[in-house]
mmCIF file of C-alpha atoms in Angstrom:
data_model
loop_
_atom_site.group_PDB
_atom_site.id
_atom_site.type_symbol
_atom_site.label_atom_id
_atom_site.label_comp_id
_atom_site.label_asym_id
_atom_site.label_seq_id
_atom_site.Cartn_x
_atom_site.Cartn_y
_atom_site.Cartn_z
ATOM 1 C CA THR A 1 16.489 31.675 4.915
ATOM 2 C CA ARG A 2 13.325 34.170 4.721
ATOM 3 C CA CYS A 3 15.522 37.490 5.168
ATOM 4 C CA SER A 4 17.928 36.347 2.898
ATOM 5 C CA HIS A 5 15.068 35.857 0.229
ATOM 6 C CA VAL A 6 13.365 39.251 0.994
ATOM 7 C CA THR A 7 16.717 41.468 1.445
ATOM 8 C CA GLY A 8 19.088 39.374 -0.600
ATOM 9 C CA VAL A 9 21.508 39.638 2.422
ATOM 10 C CA GLN A 10 22.601 36.461 3.521
ATOM 11 C CA THR A 11 21.942 35.777 7.174
ATOM 12 C CA CYS A 12 23.800 33.766 9.943
ATOM 13 C CA ALA A 13 23.606 33.027 13.490
ATOM 14 C CA LEU A 14 26.435 34.652 15.885
ATOM 15 C CA PRO A 15 26.267 32.392 19.033
ATOM 16 C CA ILE A 16 29.124 31.911 21.710
ATOM 17 C CA SER A 17 30.633 28.396 21.281
ATOM 18 C CA ASP A 18 29.109 27.424 24.389
ATOM 19 C CA TRP A 19 25.777 27.632 23.025
ATOM 20 C CA LEU A 20 26.596 26.203 19.639
ATOM 21 C CA ASN A 21 27.918 22.759 21.552
ATOM 22 C CA ASN A 22 25.172 22.693 24.209
ATOM 23 C CA HIS A 23 21.982 24.196 23.517
ATOM 24 C CA LEU A 24 21.490 24.714 20.042
ATOM 25 C CA ASP A 25 20.862 22.110 17.274
ATOM 26 C CA MET A 26 22.346 24.231 14.354
ATOM 27 C CA ASN A 27 21.868 21.525 12.236
ATOM 28 C CA SER A 28 18.206 22.157 12.358
ATOM 29 C CA LEU A 29 18.453 25.966 11.692
ATOM 30 C CA PRO A 30 18.717 27.710 8.316
ATOM 31 C CA TYR A 31 21.659 29.871 9.079
ATOM 32 C CA ASP A 32 25.600 29.909 8.762
ATOM 33 C CA VAL A 33 27.355 30.001 11.551
ATOM 34 C CA TRP A 34 29.174 32.650 13.110
ATOM 35 C CA VAL A 35 31.268 31.636 15.843
ATOM 36 C CA ALA A 36 32.004 34.114 18.802
ATOM 37 C CA GLN A 37 35.301 32.398 20.917
ATOM 38 C CA TRP A 38 37.763 34.861 21.686
ATOM 39 C CA SER A 39 40.793 32.242 21.958
ATOM 40 C CA ASN A 40 43.558 31.095 19.862
ATOM 41 C CA LYS A 41 41.297 28.028 18.655
ATOM 42 C CA VAL A 42 37.535 27.153 17.622
ATOM 43 C CA THR A 43 36.069 24.181 20.077
ATOM 44 C CA TYR A 44 32.672 24.201 17.995
ATOM 45 C CA GLY A 45 32.937 21.041 16.294
ATOM 46 C CA GLY A 46 30.509 21.902 13.497
ATOM 47 C CA THR A 47 30.569 23.666 10.385
ATOM 48 C CA TYR A 48 30.750 27.563 10.582
ATOM 49 C CA SER A 49 31.388 30.503 7.944
ATOM 50 C CA CYS A 50 33.034 32.852 10.423
ATOM 51 C CA TRP A 51 35.165 32.747 13.450
ATOM 52 C CA GLN A 52 34.857 36.035 15.877
ATOM 53 C CA TYR A 53 38.182 35.384 17.927
ATOM 54 C CA THR A 54 38.645 38.645 19.943
ATOM 55 C CA SER A 55 36.942 41.653 20.928
ATOM 56 C CA SER A 56 40.192 43.707 21.830
ATOM 57 C CA GLY A 57 41.582 43.893 18.177
ATOM 58 C CA ARG A 58 42.981 47.603 16.974
ATOM 59 C CA VAL A 59 42.162 49.207 13.527
ATOM 60 C CA ASP A 60 44.073 52.217 12.450
ATOM 61 C CA GLY A 61 41.405 55.252 12.729
ATOM 62 C CA ILE A 62 39.261 53.594 14.853
ATOM 63 C CA ARG A 63 39.566 54.648 18.803
ATOM 64 C CA GLY A 64 39.041 51.843 21.024
ATOM 65 C CA ASN A 65 38.729 48.089 20.400
ATOM 66 C CA VAL A 66 37.214 46.029 17.692
ATOM 67 C CA ASP A 67 35.886 42.587 16.848
ATOM 68 C CA MET A 68 38.168 40.770 14.885
ATOM 69 C CA ASP A 69 36.944 38.139 12.330
ATOM 70 C CA ILE A 70 37.940 35.424 10.148
ATOM 71 C CA TRP A 71 35.725 34.483 6.952
ATOM 72 C CA TYR A 72 35.783 31.283 5.410
ATOM 73 C CA PHE A 73 34.331 31.912 1.613
#
């Protein structure tokens, strides 16, 4: 993507799965997909690089909830 070329940082889209399934044509966008679906499985049918599965994770040393993700490299 243009941002990746300029910054050297890979960019991605982070929509909720409803937007991925019903509102966006991810095949026409030059982004990796980072699915935000807080459940026990992803219902998005396309290819994705990351799954944000909860917003209520816990990490030692951090107060409060944190988002938890699984990256597929």
